[in-house]
Coordinates of C-alpha atoms in Angstrom, one line a residue:
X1 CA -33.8 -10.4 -15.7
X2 CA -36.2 -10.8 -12.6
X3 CA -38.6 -7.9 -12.0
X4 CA -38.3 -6.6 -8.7
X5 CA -39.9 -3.9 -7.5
X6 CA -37.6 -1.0 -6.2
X7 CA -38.0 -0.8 -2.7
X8 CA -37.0 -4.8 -2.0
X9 CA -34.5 -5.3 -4.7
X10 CA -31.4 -5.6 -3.3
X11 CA -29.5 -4.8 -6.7
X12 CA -30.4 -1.4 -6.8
X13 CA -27.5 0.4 -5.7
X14 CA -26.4 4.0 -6.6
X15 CA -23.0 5.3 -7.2
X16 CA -24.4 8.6 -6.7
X17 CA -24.0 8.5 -3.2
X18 CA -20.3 8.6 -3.3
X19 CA -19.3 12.1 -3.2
X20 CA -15.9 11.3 -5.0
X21 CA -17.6 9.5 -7.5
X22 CA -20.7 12.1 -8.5
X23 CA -18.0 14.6 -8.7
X24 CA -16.3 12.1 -11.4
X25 CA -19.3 12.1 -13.2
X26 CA -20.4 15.9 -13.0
X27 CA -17.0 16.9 -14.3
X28 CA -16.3 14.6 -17.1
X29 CA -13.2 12.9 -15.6
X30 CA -12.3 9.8 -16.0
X31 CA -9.4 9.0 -13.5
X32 CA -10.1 5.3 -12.6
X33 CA -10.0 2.3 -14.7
X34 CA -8.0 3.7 -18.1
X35 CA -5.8 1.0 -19.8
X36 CA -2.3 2.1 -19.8
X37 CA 0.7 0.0 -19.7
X38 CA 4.0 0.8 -18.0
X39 CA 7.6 1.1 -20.2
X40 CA 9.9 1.4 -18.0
X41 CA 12.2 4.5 -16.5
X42 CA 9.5 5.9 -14.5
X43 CA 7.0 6.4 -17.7
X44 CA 3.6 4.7 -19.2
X45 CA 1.6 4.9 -22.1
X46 CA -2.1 5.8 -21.1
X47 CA -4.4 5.1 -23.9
X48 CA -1.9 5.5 -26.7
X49 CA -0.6 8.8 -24.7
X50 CA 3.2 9.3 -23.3
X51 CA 3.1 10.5 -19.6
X52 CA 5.3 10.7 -17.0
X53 CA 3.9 7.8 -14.2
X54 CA 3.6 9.6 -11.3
X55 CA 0.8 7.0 -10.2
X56 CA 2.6 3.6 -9.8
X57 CA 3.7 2.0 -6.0
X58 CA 7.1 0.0 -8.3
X59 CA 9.2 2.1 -6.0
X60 CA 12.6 0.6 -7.3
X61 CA 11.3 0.5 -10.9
X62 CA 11.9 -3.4 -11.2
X63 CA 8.5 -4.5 -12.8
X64 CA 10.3 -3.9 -15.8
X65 CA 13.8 -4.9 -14.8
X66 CA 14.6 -7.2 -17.9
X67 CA 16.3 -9.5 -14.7
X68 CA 13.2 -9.7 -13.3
X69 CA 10.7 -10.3 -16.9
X70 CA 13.3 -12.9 -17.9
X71 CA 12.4 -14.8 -15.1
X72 CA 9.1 -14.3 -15.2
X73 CA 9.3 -15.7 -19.0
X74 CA 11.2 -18.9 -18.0
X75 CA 9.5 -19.5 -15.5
X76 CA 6.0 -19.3 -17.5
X77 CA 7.9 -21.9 -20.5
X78 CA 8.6 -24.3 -17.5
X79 CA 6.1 -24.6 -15.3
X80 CA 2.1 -22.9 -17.3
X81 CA 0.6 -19.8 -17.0
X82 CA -1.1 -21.5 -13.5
X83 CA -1.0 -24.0 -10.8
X84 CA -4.8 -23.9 -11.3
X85 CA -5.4 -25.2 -7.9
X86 CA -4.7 -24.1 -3.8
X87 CA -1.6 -24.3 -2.3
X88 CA -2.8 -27.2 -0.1
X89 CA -3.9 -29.1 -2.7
X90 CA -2.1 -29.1 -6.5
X91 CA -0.8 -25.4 -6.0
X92 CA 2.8 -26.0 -4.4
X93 CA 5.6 -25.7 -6.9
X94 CA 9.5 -25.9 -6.1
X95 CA 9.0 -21.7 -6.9
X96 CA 7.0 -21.1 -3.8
X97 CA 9.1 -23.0 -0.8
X98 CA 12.1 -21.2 -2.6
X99 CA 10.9 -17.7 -1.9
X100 CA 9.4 -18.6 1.2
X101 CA 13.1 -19.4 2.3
X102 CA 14.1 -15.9 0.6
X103 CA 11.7 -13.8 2.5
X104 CA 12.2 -15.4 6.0
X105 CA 16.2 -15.1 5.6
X106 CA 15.4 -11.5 4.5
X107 CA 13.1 -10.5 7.3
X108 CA 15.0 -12.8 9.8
X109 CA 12.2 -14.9 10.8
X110 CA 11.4 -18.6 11.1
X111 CA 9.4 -19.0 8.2
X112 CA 7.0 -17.3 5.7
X113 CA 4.2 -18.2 3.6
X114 CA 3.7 -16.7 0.7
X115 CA 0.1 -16.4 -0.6
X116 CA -2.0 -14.8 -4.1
X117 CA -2.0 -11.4 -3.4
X118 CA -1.2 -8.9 -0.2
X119 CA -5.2 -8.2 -0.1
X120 CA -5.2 -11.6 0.9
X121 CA -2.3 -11.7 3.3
X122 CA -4.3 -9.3 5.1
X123 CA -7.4 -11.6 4.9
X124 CA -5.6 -14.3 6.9
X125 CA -5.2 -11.9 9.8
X126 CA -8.7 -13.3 10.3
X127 CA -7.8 -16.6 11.5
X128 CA -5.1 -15.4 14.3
X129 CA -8.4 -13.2 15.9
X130 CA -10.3 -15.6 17.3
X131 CA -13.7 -15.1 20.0
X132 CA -12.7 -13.8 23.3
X133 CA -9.4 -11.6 21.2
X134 CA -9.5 -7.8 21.0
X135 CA -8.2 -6.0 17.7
X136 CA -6.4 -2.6 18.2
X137 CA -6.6 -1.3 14.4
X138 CA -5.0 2.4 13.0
X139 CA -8.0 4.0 11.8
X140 CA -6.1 4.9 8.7
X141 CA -5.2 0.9 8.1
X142 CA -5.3 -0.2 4.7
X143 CA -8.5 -2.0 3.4
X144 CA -7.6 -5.5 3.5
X145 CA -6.3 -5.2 7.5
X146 CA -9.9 -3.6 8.1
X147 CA -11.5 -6.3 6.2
X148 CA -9.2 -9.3 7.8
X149 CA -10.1 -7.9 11.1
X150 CA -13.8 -7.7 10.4
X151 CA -13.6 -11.5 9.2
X152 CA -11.7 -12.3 12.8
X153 CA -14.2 -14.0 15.5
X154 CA -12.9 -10.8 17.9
X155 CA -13.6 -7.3 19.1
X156 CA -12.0 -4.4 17.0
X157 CA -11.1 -1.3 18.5
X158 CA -10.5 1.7 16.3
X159 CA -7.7 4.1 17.4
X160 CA -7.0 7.7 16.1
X161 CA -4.2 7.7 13.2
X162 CA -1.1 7.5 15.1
X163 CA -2.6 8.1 18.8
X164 CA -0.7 6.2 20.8
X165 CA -1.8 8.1 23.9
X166 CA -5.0 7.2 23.1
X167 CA -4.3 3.9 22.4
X168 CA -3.0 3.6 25.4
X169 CA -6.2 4.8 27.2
X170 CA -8.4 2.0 25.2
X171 CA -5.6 -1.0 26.1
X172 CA -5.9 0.0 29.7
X173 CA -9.7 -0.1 29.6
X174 CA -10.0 -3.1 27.4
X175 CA -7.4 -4.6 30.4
X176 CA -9.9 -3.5 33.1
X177 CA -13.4 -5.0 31.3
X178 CA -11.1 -8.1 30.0
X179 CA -8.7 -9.3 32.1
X180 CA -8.4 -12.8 30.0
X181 CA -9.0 -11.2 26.2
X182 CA -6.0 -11.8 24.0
X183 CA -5.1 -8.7 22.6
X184 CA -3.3 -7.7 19.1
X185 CA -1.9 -4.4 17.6
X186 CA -2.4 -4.1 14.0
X187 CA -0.9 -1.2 11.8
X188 CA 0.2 -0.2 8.2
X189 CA 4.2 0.4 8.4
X190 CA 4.1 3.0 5.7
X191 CA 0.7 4.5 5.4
X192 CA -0.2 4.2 1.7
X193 CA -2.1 7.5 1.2
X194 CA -0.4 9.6 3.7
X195 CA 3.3 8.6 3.2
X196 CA 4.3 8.7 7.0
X197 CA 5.0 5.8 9.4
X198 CA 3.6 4.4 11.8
X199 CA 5.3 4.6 15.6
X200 CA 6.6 1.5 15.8
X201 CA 8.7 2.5 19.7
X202 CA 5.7 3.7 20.9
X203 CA 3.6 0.8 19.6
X204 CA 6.6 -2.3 20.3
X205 CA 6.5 -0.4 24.4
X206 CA 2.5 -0.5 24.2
X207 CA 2.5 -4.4 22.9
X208 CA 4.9 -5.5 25.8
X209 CA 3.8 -3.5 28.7
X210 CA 0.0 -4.9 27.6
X211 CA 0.8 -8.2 26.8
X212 CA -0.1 -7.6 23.5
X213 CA 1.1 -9.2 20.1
X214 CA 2.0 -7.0 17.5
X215 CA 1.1 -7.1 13.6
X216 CA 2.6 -5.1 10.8
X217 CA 1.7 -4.6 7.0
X218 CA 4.8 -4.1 5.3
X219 CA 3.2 -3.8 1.7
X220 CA 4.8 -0.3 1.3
X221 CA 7.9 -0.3 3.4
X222 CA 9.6 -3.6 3.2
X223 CA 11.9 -3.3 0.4
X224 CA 12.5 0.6 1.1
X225 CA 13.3 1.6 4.6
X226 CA 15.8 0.6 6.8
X227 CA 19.6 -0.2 6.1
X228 CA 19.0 -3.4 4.3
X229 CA 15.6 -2.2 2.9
X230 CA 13.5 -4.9 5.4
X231 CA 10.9 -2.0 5.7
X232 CA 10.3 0.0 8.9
X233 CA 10.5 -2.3 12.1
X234 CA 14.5 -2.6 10.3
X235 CA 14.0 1.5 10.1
X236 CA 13.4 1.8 13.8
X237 CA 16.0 -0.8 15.2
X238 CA 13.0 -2.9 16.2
X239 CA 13.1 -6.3 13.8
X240 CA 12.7 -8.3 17.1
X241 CA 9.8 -7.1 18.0
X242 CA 7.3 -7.6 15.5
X243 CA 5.2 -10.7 16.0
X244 CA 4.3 -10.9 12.5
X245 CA 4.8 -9.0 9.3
X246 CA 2.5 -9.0 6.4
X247 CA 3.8 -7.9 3.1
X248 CA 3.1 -7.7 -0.8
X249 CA 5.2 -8.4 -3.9
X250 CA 3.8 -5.7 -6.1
X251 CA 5.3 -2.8 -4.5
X252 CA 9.1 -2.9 -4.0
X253 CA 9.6 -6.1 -5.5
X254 CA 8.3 -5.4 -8.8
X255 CA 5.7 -8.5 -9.1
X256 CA 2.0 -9.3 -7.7
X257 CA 1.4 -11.5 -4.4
X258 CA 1.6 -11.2 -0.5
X259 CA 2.8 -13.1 2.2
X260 CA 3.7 -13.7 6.1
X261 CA 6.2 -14.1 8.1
X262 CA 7.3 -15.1 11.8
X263 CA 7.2 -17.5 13.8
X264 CA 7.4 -21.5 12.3
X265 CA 4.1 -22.5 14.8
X266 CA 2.1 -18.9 13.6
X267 CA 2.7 -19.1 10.0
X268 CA 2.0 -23.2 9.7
X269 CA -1.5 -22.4 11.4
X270 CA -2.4 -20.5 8.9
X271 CA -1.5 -22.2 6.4
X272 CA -4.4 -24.6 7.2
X273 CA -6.8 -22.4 9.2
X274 CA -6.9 -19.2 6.7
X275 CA -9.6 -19.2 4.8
X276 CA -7.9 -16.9 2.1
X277 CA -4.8 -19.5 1.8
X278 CA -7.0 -22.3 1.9
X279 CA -9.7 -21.8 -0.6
X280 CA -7.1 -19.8 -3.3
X281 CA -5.4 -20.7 -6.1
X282 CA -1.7 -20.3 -5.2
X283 CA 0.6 -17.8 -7.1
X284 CA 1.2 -18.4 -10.6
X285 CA 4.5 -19.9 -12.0
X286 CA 5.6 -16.3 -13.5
X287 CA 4.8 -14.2 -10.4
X288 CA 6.9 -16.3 -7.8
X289 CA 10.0 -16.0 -10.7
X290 CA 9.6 -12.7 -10.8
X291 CA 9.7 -11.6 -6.8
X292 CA 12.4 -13.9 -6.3
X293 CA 14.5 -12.1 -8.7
X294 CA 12.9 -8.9 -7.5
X295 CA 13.9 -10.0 -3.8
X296 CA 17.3 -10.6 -4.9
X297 CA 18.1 -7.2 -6.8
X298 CA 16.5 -5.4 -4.6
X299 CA 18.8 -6.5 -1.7
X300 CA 22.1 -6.1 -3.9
X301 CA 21.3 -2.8 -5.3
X302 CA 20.5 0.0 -2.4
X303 CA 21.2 2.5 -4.5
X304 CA 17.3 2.6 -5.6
X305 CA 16.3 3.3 -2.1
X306 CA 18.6 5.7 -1.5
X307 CA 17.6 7.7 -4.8
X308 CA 14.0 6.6 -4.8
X309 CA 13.9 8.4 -1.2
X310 CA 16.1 11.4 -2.2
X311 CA 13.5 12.0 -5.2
X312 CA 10.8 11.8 -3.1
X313 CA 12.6 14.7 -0.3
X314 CA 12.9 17.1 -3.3
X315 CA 9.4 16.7 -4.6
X316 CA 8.3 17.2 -1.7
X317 CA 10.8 20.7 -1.1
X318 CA 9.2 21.5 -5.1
X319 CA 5.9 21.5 -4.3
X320 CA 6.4 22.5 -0.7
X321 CA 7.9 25.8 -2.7
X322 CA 4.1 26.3 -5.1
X323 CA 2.1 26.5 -1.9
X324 CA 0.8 22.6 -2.0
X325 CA 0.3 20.8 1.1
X326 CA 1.8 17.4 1.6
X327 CA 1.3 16.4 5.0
X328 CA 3.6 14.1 6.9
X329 CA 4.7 12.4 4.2
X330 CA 8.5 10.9 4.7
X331 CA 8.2 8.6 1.6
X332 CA 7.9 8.1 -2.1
X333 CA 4.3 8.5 -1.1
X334 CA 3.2 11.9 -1.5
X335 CA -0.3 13.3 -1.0
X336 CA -1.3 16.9 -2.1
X337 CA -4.0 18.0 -0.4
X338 CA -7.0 19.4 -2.3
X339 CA -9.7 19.3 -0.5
X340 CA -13.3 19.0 -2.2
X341 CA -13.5 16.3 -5.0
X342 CA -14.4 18.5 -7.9
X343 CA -11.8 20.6 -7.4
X344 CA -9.7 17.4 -7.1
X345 CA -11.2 16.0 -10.4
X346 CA -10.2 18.8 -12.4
X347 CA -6.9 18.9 -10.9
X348 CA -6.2 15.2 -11.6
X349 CA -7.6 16.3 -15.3
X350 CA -5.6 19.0 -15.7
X351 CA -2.2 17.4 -14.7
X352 CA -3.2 14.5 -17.1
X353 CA -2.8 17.1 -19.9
X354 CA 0.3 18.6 -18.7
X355 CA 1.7 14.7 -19.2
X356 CA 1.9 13.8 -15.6
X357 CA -0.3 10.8 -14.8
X358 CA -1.3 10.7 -10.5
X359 CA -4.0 9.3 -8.4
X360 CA -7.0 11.3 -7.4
X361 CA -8.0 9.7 -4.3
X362 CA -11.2 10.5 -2.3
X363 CA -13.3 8.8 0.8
X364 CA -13.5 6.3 2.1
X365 CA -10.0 5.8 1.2
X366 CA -8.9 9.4 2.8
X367 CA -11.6 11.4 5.1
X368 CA -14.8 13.0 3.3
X369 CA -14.0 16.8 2.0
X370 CA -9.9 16.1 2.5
X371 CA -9.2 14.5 -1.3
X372 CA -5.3 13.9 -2.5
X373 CA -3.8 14.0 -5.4
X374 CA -1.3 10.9 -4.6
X375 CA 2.1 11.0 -5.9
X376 CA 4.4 8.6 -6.4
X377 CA 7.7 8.4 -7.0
X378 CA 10.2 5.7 -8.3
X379 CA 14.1 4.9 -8.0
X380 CA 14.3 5.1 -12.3
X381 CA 12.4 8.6 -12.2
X382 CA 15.3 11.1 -13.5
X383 CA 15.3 14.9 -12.9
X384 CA 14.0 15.8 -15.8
X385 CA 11.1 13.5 -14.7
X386 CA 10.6 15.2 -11.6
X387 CA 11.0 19.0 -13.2
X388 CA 8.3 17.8 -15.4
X389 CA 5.9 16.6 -12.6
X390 CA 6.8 19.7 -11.0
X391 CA 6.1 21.8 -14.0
X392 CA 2.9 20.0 -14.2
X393 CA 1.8 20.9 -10.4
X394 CA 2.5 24.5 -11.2
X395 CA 0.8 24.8 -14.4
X396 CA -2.7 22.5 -13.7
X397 CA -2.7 24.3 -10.3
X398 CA -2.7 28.0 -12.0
X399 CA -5.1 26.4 -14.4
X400 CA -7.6 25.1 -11.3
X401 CA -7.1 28.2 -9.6
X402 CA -4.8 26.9 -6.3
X403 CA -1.8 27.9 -7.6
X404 CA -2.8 32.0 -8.5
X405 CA 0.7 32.6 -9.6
X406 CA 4.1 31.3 -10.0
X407 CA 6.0 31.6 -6.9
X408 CA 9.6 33.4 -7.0
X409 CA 11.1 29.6 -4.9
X410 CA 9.8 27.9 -8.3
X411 CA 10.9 30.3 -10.5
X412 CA 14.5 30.5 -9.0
X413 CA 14.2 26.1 -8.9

């Protein structure tokens, strides 16, 4: 390896400065990275230990849908384990254009394009946001929307979570300074560490009265809200006013990959002006089998969103009733606040040994000194699942010190 000395190398970077993750390595714990394996009905083995997953977006439980892994297996015997090239080039099987058609009939739009992975979906928001174009971005967007904005040639404008007022105010004075800048609203659907929704009325009256287009994520709501599950522009009686969704396959749809959807002149330019399409090898054989079949249960059995979503009201109630704050959650998304990330540490550690497996999430991916425990919930979680998570809460809580005692509502439960 190349000497360098310290002060100009530009490998020498320290973990240390990530509050979350110094209080990962002051306490022992270990909550990212384990190897663990899901076995279906809402449960996973995490390094040769049994748990309860209470950690895992498959909000219908169909990643392990013997449906959808049988067509995941032909699909692999037929057609390799890779396309090993991009779409535009070698990458195109029969597969893709086939659930391509599925996704634009099920979102109602003129065509789709589907693409490796919903990160990079996200990405190829980049090539819609060209110089002279002003971004209007959620400040509690997911990553990959921040990081396909940044790649765009325009201006991004940060607005307060879910201030449209405010919003508002800034489309106004963008307006004022530049008359002639193409403007876009971009926002998460479902919020993936908060659980709420975006306001989609307030945001569809702010695109038209500004001239503004309009772009959702769907990653965690399309398959889940709405009447026919086609996320929550379907939720809010507003399908028709979305300029273009962006989705994901690993969520609802029990598979991995993203894709877009809208209109037939938006989605073929960017096919061949996104740089994350273009220069990516396509989705493998076994993937596109497996959301297609996904896609297809999914739509034909709503029963798993209605229980997934009545699971997800009562764990809420349950831990509403130990004293835990869980925001605005109105999902199977459910972040309990903690606060400081040691204390969250421990309490990820602690419910890990009760046999309840969550996320511990700290900044950047929630605000510095406000760390979650995210929960998740999913259709093929029984009750005795959820009385064991619950159990859990109570028990590593006491243990951590933020629950001091049993409350009589948990008792009488």
């Amino acid at each position: 390896m190349t000497e360098i000395q310290d002060a100009t190398d530009a490998f020498r970077k320290d973990l240390s400065s990530s509050t979350f993750v110094r209080a990962m390595v002051e306490t022992g714990v270990r909550p990212f990275y384990r190897t663990m394996h899901m076995t279906g009905a809402g449960e996973a083995v995490v390094e040769g230990r049994d748990v309860v997953m209470a950690g895992c977006n498959d909000y219908l439980g169909l990643s392990t849908d013997p449906r959808v892994t049988a067509a995941a297996a032909e699909a692999l015997t037929r057609y390799g384990a890779s396309c090993s090239g991009a779409r535009t080039l070698n990458g195109t099987l029969p597969l893709h254009g086939e659930l391509e058609g599925r996704i634009a009939d099920f979102l109602g739009t003129e065509a789709a394009a589907v693409v490796t992975t919903g990160f990079q979906a996200n990405l190829a928001v980049a090539a819609m946001i060209g110089r002279g174009d002003i971004v209007f971005s959620d400040m509690s967007n997911h990553a990959s929307l921040v990081d396909g904005i940044r790649l765009g040639a325009g201006r991004r404008v940060l607005y307060p979570h879910s201030d449209t007022a405010r919003l508002d105010t800034l489309l106004e004075q963008a307006t004022a300074a530049e008359p002639t800048a193409g403007k876009v609203l971009v926002t998460d659907g479902m919020f993936s560490m908060d659980g709420d929704l975006c306001r989609l009325p307030a945001l569809t009256e702010l695109a038209a009265r500004h001239g503004a287009r309009l772009v959702v994520d769907g990653a965690h709501d399309i398959g889940l809200l709405g009447p026919g599950g086609r996320g929550v522009a379907e939720h809010f009686g507003l399908m028709d006013r979305v300029d273009l969704f962006t989705g994901t396959l690993s969520k609802c749809f029990g598979s991995t990959g993203g894709f877009l959807a809208g209109p037939a002149h938006v989605v073929d330019y960017l096919r061949y002006s996104a740089r994350s399409i273009l220069f990516s090898a396509s989705m493998p054989p076994a993937a596109l089998a497996a959301g297609i079949a996904a896609l297809g249960i999914a739509a034909a059995e709503p029963w798993r969103r209605r229980r997934v979503l009545a699971l997800a009201e009562a764990l809420r109630a349950g831990l509403r009733a130990l004293g835990y704050d869980t925001g605005d959650s109105v999902t199977p998304v459910v972040p309990v606040l903690i606060g400081d990330a040691t204390t969250c540490a421990l309490m990820w550690q602690a419910l890990l040994d009760e046999g309840v497996f969550t996320n511990a999430v700290g900044a950047p991916a929630v605000p510095e000194g406000r760390c979650v425990i995210r929960v998740t919930v999913q259709a093929t979680h029984s009750d005795v699942h959820l009385e064991r998570i619950l159990d859990a809460f109570a028990a590593a809580g006491r243990r951590v010190g933020l629950v001091p005692e049993l409350p009589a509502q948990a008792v009488a439960r």
